mmCIF file of C-alpha atoms in Angstrom:
data_model
loop_
_atom_site.group_PDB
_atom_site.id
_atom_site.type_symbol
_atom_site.label_atom_id
_atom_site.label_comp_id
_atom_site.label_asym_id
_atom_site.label_seq_id
_atom_site.Cartn_x
_atom_site.Cartn_y
_atom_site.Cartn_z
ATOM 1 C CA MET A 1 1.067 -27.556 61.253
ATOM 2 C CA SER A 2 2.914 -24.188 60.562
ATOM 3 C CA SER A 3 3.610 -22.387 57.566
ATOM 4 C CA ASN A 4 7.418 -23.322 58.133
ATOM 5 C CA SER A 5 6.230 -26.849 58.458
ATOM 6 C CA LYS A 6 4.243 -26.928 55.569
ATOM 7 C CA HIS A 7 6.808 -25.186 53.267
ATOM 8 C CA ALA A 8 9.232 -27.934 54.461
ATOM 9 C CA VAL A 9 6.879 -30.783 53.466
ATOM 10 C CA ILE A 10 6.640 -29.424 49.879
ATOM 11 C CA GLU A 11 10.503 -28.608 49.677
ATOM 12 C CA LYS A 12 11.024 -32.253 50.369
ATOM 13 C CA ASN A 13 8.687 -34.050 48.191
ATOM 14 C CA VAL A 14 9.760 -33.348 44.735
ATOM 15 C CA GLY A 15 6.758 -35.188 43.145
ATOM 16 C CA LEU A 16 4.371 -32.755 45.496
ATOM 17 C CA LEU A 17 6.735 -29.679 44.411
ATOM 18 C CA ILE A 18 6.237 -30.430 40.636
ATOM 19 C CA VAL A 19 2.392 -30.870 40.726
ATOM 20 C CA LEU A 20 2.057 -27.599 42.562
ATOM 21 C CA THR A 21 4.487 -25.650 40.301
ATOM 22 C CA LEU A 22 2.298 -26.732 37.396
ATOM 23 C CA ILE A 23 -1.051 -25.619 38.784
ATOM 24 C CA ILE A 24 0.657 -22.302 39.904
ATOM 25 C CA ILE A 25 1.699 -22.102 36.428
ATOM 26 C CA SER A 26 -1.109 -23.120 34.855
ATOM 27 C CA PHE A 27 -3.490 -20.640 36.659
ATOM 28 C CA GLY A 28 -0.914 -17.988 35.796
ATOM 29 C CA GLY A 29 -1.170 -18.789 32.303
ATOM 30 C CA LEU A 30 -5.048 -18.842 32.134
ATOM 31 C CA VAL A 31 -5.444 -15.379 34.008
ATOM 32 C CA GLU A 32 -2.850 -13.854 31.224
ATOM 33 C CA ILE A 33 -4.056 -15.754 28.160
ATOM 34 C CA VAL A 34 -8.116 -16.133 28.757
ATOM 35 C CA PRO A 35 -8.909 -12.395 28.819
ATOM 36 C CA LEU A 36 -7.318 -12.189 25.582
ATOM 37 C CA PHE A 37 -10.199 -13.887 23.622
ATOM 38 C CA TRP A 38 -12.840 -11.394 24.471
ATOM 39 C CA GLN A 39 -10.693 -8.435 23.643
ATOM 40 C CA LYS A 40 -11.310 -6.524 20.069
ATOM 41 C CA ALA A 41 -7.717 -5.774 19.891
ATOM 42 C CA THR A 42 -6.826 -9.233 19.663
ATOM 43 C CA THR A 43 -9.542 -10.955 17.833
ATOM 44 C CA GLN A 44 -10.938 -8.462 15.247
ATOM 45 C CA PRO A 45 -8.894 -7.238 12.293
ATOM 46 C CA ILE A 46 -7.409 -3.452 12.038
ATOM 47 C CA PRO A 47 -9.770 -1.462 9.696
ATOM 48 C CA THR A 48 -6.902 -0.863 6.958
ATOM 49 C CA LEU A 49 -6.567 -4.735 6.734
ATOM 50 C CA ARG A 50 -7.265 -6.236 3.372
ATOM 51 C CA PRO A 51 -7.480 -10.118 2.262
ATOM 52 C CA TYR A 52 -4.815 -11.369 0.225
ATOM 53 C CA THR A 53 -5.344 -11.744 -3.580
ATOM 54 C CA ALA A 54 -5.077 -15.161 -5.057
ATOM 55 C CA LEU A 55 -1.607 -13.886 -6.449
ATOM 56 C CA GLU A 56 -0.235 -13.075 -2.737
ATOM 57 C CA MET A 57 -1.800 -16.069 -1.142
ATOM 58 C CA ALA A 58 0.070 -18.298 -3.757
ATOM 59 C CA GLY A 59 3.145 -16.302 -2.925
ATOM 60 C CA ARG A 60 2.777 -16.943 0.852
ATOM 61 C CA ASP A 61 2.116 -20.557 0.202
ATOM 62 C CA VAL A 62 5.832 -20.557 -1.669
ATOM 63 C CA TYR A 63 7.237 -18.562 1.113
ATOM 64 C CA ILE A 64 6.049 -21.412 3.621
ATOM 65 C CA ARG A 65 7.046 -24.103 1.604
ATOM 66 C CA GLU A 66 10.372 -22.827 0.852
ATOM 67 C CA GLY A 67 11.200 -22.104 5.017
ATOM 68 C CA CYS A 68 11.412 -18.842 4.340
ATOM 69 C CA HIS A 69 9.371 -18.036 7.818
ATOM 70 C CA VAL A 70 12.179 -20.390 9.644
ATOM 71 C CA CYS A 71 15.078 -17.338 9.128
ATOM 72 C CA HIS A 72 12.285 -14.327 8.725
ATOM 73 C CA THR A 73 10.162 -13.000 11.743
ATOM 74 C CA GLN A 74 6.854 -11.009 10.672
ATOM 75 C CA MET A 75 6.553 -9.272 14.542
ATOM 76 C CA VAL A 76 8.276 -5.973 14.719
ATOM 77 C CA ARG A 77 8.561 -5.578 18.700
ATOM 78 C CA PRO A 78 7.623 -2.550 20.571
ATOM 79 C CA LEU A 79 11.070 -1.660 21.308
ATOM 80 C CA ARG A 80 12.877 1.558 19.827
ATOM 81 C CA ALA A 81 15.343 0.035 18.104
ATOM 82 C CA GLU A 82 13.009 -2.483 16.482
ATOM 83 C CA THR A 83 10.521 0.326 15.150
ATOM 84 C CA GLU A 84 13.561 2.390 14.195
ATOM 85 C CA ARG A 85 15.136 -0.281 11.719
ATOM 86 C CA PHE A 86 11.901 -2.019 10.576
ATOM 87 C CA GLY A 87 8.707 0.507 11.353
ATOM 88 C CA PRO A 88 5.389 0.197 13.310
ATOM 89 C CA TYR A 89 5.493 -2.451 15.844
ATOM 90 C CA THR A 90 3.323 -5.370 15.043
ATOM 91 C CA VAL A 91 -0.262 -5.260 16.617
ATOM 92 C CA ALA A 92 -2.577 -8.380 16.706
ATOM 93 C CA GLY A 93 -5.456 -7.051 14.354
ATOM 94 C CA GLU A 94 -3.118 -7.389 11.309
ATOM 95 C CA ASP A 95 -2.743 -10.762 11.728
ATOM 96 C CA VAL A 96 -6.124 -12.121 12.816
ATOM 97 C CA TRP A 97 -6.525 -13.708 9.198
ATOM 98 C CA GLU A 98 -3.385 -15.389 9.228
ATOM 99 C CA HIS A 99 -3.525 -18.964 9.175
ATOM 100 C CA PRO A 100 -0.838 -20.257 10.275
ATOM 101 C CA PHE A 101 0.543 -16.712 11.367
ATOM 102 C CA LEU A 102 4.225 -15.974 10.567
ATOM 103 C CA TRP A 103 5.380 -14.022 13.265
ATOM 104 C CA GLY A 104 8.388 -16.461 13.967
ATOM 105 C CA SER A 105 11.115 -16.056 16.425
ATOM 106 C CA LYS A 106 14.160 -16.697 15.032
ATOM 107 C CA ARG A 107 16.044 -13.847 12.872
ATOM 108 C CA THR A 108 18.545 -15.357 10.803
ATOM 109 C CA GLY A 109 17.457 -12.557 8.479
ATOM 110 C CA PRO A 110 15.637 -9.515 8.970
ATOM 111 C CA ASP A 111 12.165 -8.949 10.240
ATOM 112 C CA LEU A 112 10.009 -8.810 6.836
ATOM 113 C CA GLY A 113 6.681 -7.475 8.697
ATOM 114 C CA ARG A 114 6.884 -4.098 6.710
ATOM 115 C CA VAL A 115 9.292 -4.819 3.949
ATOM 116 C CA GLY A 116 6.386 -4.202 1.649
ATOM 117 C CA LEU A 117 6.947 -0.396 3.120
ATOM 118 C CA ARG A 118 10.653 -0.009 2.040
ATOM 119 C CA PRO A 119 12.004 1.469 -0.911
ATOM 120 C CA ILE A 120 12.691 -1.578 -2.795
ATOM 121 C CA THR A 121 11.977 -2.349 -6.012
ATOM 122 C CA GLU A 122 10.394 -5.196 -7.687
ATOM 123 C CA GLN A 123 13.753 -6.230 -9.785
ATOM 124 C CA TRP A 124 15.997 -6.037 -6.433
ATOM 125 C CA HIS A 125 13.499 -8.901 -4.658
ATOM 126 C CA ARG A 126 14.110 -10.735 -8.107
ATOM 127 C CA GLU A 127 17.747 -10.667 -7.753
ATOM 128 C CA HIS A 128 17.810 -11.048 -4.411
ATOM 129 C CA LEU A 129 15.763 -14.369 -4.557
ATOM 130 C CA ARG A 130 17.809 -15.808 -7.587
ATOM 131 C CA ASP A 131 21.208 -14.652 -6.381
ATOM 132 C CA PRO A 132 20.989 -12.976 -2.623
ATOM 133 C CA ARG A 133 24.903 -11.974 -2.861
ATOM 134 C CA SER A 134 24.613 -9.929 -5.871
ATOM 135 C CA VAL A 135 22.960 -7.079 -4.063
ATOM 136 C CA VAL A 136 23.730 -8.099 -0.462
ATOM 137 C CA PRO A 137 27.303 -9.186 -0.491
ATOM 138 C CA GLU A 138 27.247 -10.223 3.261
ATOM 139 C CA SER A 139 23.934 -12.282 3.024
ATOM 140 C CA ASN A 140 23.683 -16.013 3.960
ATOM 141 C CA MET A 141 20.438 -16.241 2.576
ATOM 142 C CA PRO A 142 20.274 -19.586 0.093
ATOM 143 C CA ALA A 143 19.455 -18.871 -3.624
ATOM 144 C CA TYR A 144 15.991 -19.645 -4.655
ATOM 145 C CA PRO A 145 16.743 -19.757 -8.780
ATOM 146 C CA TRP A 146 14.026 -22.176 -9.516
ATOM 147 C CA LEU A 147 11.103 -19.863 -8.603
ATOM 148 C CA GLN A 148 11.570 -17.944 -11.856
ATOM 149 C CA ARG A 149 10.981 -21.074 -13.800
ATOM 150 C CA ASN A 150 8.260 -22.829 -11.640
ATOM 151 C CA LYS A 151 4.793 -21.857 -12.638
ATOM 152 C CA VAL A 152 2.181 -21.275 -10.264
ATOM 153 C CA ASN A 153 -0.062 -24.333 -9.743
ATOM 154 C CA TRP A 154 -3.459 -22.931 -9.075
ATOM 155 C CA ALA A 155 -5.423 -26.211 -8.703
ATOM 156 C CA THR A 156 -6.132 -25.725 -5.259
ATOM 157 C CA MET A 157 -6.451 -21.828 -4.768
ATOM 158 C CA GLU A 158 -10.312 -22.140 -4.991
ATOM 159 C CA ARG A 159 -10.490 -24.331 -2.295
ATOM 160 C CA THR A 160 -7.909 -22.169 -0.204
ATOM 161 C CA LEU A 161 -9.763 -19.261 -0.746
ATOM 162 C CA ASN A 162 -13.011 -21.215 0.094
ATOM 163 C CA VAL A 163 -11.512 -22.217 3.406
ATOM 164 C CA PHE A 164 -10.294 -19.085 4.494
ATOM 165 C CA GLN A 165 -13.755 -17.199 3.958
ATOM 166 C CA LYS A 166 -15.635 -19.933 5.634
ATOM 167 C CA ASN A 167 -13.284 -21.311 8.329
ATOM 168 C CA PHE A 168 -11.324 -18.313 9.070
ATOM 169 C CA GLY A 169 -13.554 -15.604 8.377
ATOM 170 C CA VAL A 170 -11.760 -13.738 5.897
ATOM 171 C CA PRO A 171 -14.367 -11.509 4.158
ATOM 172 C CA TYR A 172 -14.154 -12.734 0.712
ATOM 173 C CA THR A 173 -17.348 -12.462 -0.956
ATOM 174 C CA ASP A 174 -18.446 -15.020 -3.533
ATOM 175 C CA GLU A 175 -17.678 -12.426 -6.186
ATOM 176 C CA ASP A 176 -14.292 -11.627 -4.633
ATOM 177 C CA ILE A 177 -13.469 -15.380 -5.204
ATOM 178 C CA ALA A 178 -15.014 -15.680 -8.745
ATOM 179 C CA GLU A 179 -13.057 -12.545 -9.813
ATOM 180 C CA GLN A 180 -9.816 -13.810 -8.558
ATOM 181 C CA LEU A 181 -10.342 -17.280 -9.903
ATOM 182 C CA ALA A 182 -10.983 -15.904 -13.364
ATOM 183 C CA LYS A 183 -7.245 -14.019 -13.212
ATOM 184 C CA THR A 184 -5.747 -17.431 -12.416
ATOM 185 C CA ARG A 185 -7.539 -19.487 -15.529
ATOM 186 C CA GLU A 186 -5.918 -19.633 -19.365
ATOM 187 C CA GLY A 187 -6.234 -16.357 -20.860
ATOM 188 C CA GLY A 188 -6.525 -14.964 -17.139
ATOM 189 C CA GLU A 189 -4.086 -11.904 -15.941
ATOM 190 C CA TRP A 190 -1.974 -14.718 -13.667
ATOM 191 C CA ALA A 191 -2.618 -17.431 -15.730
ATOM 192 C CA ASN A 192 1.172 -18.006 -16.416
ATOM 193 C CA VAL A 193 2.624 -16.524 -13.461
ATOM 194 C CA THR A 194 5.815 -18.006 -11.908
ATOM 195 C CA GLU A 195 6.305 -18.755 -8.322
ATOM 196 C CA GLU A 196 9.147 -15.728 -8.259
ATOM 197 C CA ASP A 197 6.215 -13.652 -9.314
ATOM 198 C CA ALA A 198 4.165 -14.408 -6.515
ATOM 199 C CA VAL A 199 6.528 -14.349 -3.779
ATOM 200 C CA VAL A 200 7.170 -10.829 -4.577
ATOM 201 C CA ALA A 201 3.828 -9.668 -4.760
ATOM 202 C CA TYR A 202 3.076 -11.253 -1.370
ATOM 203 C CA LEU A 203 6.460 -9.546 0.122
ATOM 204 C CA PHE A 204 4.878 -6.325 -1.522
ATOM 205 C CA SER A 205 1.789 -6.883 0.303
ATOM 206 C CA LEU A 206 3.408 -7.227 3.956
ATOM 207 C CA GLY A 207 2.944 -4.146 6.290
ATOM 208 C CA HIS A 208 0.469 -2.070 4.237
ATOM 209 C CA ALA A 209 -2.108 -2.487 7.009
ATOM 210 C CA ARG A 210 0.020 -0.114 8.915
ATOM 211 C CA ALA A 211 1.352 2.187 6.523
ATOM 212 C CA GLU A 212 -0.444 5.223 8.045
ATOM 213 C CA VAL A 213 1.470 4.771 11.524
ATOM 214 C CA LYS A 214 4.714 6.241 12.190
#
């Protein structure tokens, strides 16, 4: 059978065409994806990366709970327009401890991957969360006024830090965790902080692992 005849058989058999297409796509995917599991650039944290504090971790949890990641990405693409607006492009090594990662794909709002490097004050963040249009008139972001009233629930933080340490390889030591948890208990520095405090702390933490990159 000639090659033209084989091609004609495949074109006229929809089922065979679908199966062969899936095989080719799967093979191509494996060739592109599998080598990444052995590349340090995608599996090892960059030297400047540090774990979240308990306060930042609590803020991250609120950020996810309120769906902020749905409208804001945290992945600066390696394009000139992106890096000029948001800062250094994102590399995999700064997100190896993110579980789940929050790169996102939809930008109803700006990318927040480097928001911690921007000259924005703590008060601006608070006003923006309580009433976005008071500081950005054209903003379509909803307000989150309850965050300033809700106290952070620390009940699950010990378990969270232990899971990130033991299951995800985040280099917390037992002493680090004990020190963090001591701040969340009665009389501690973070015992009575609000969810707004936590979200602001989290936002300020974003991007600093690549602060030295221009």
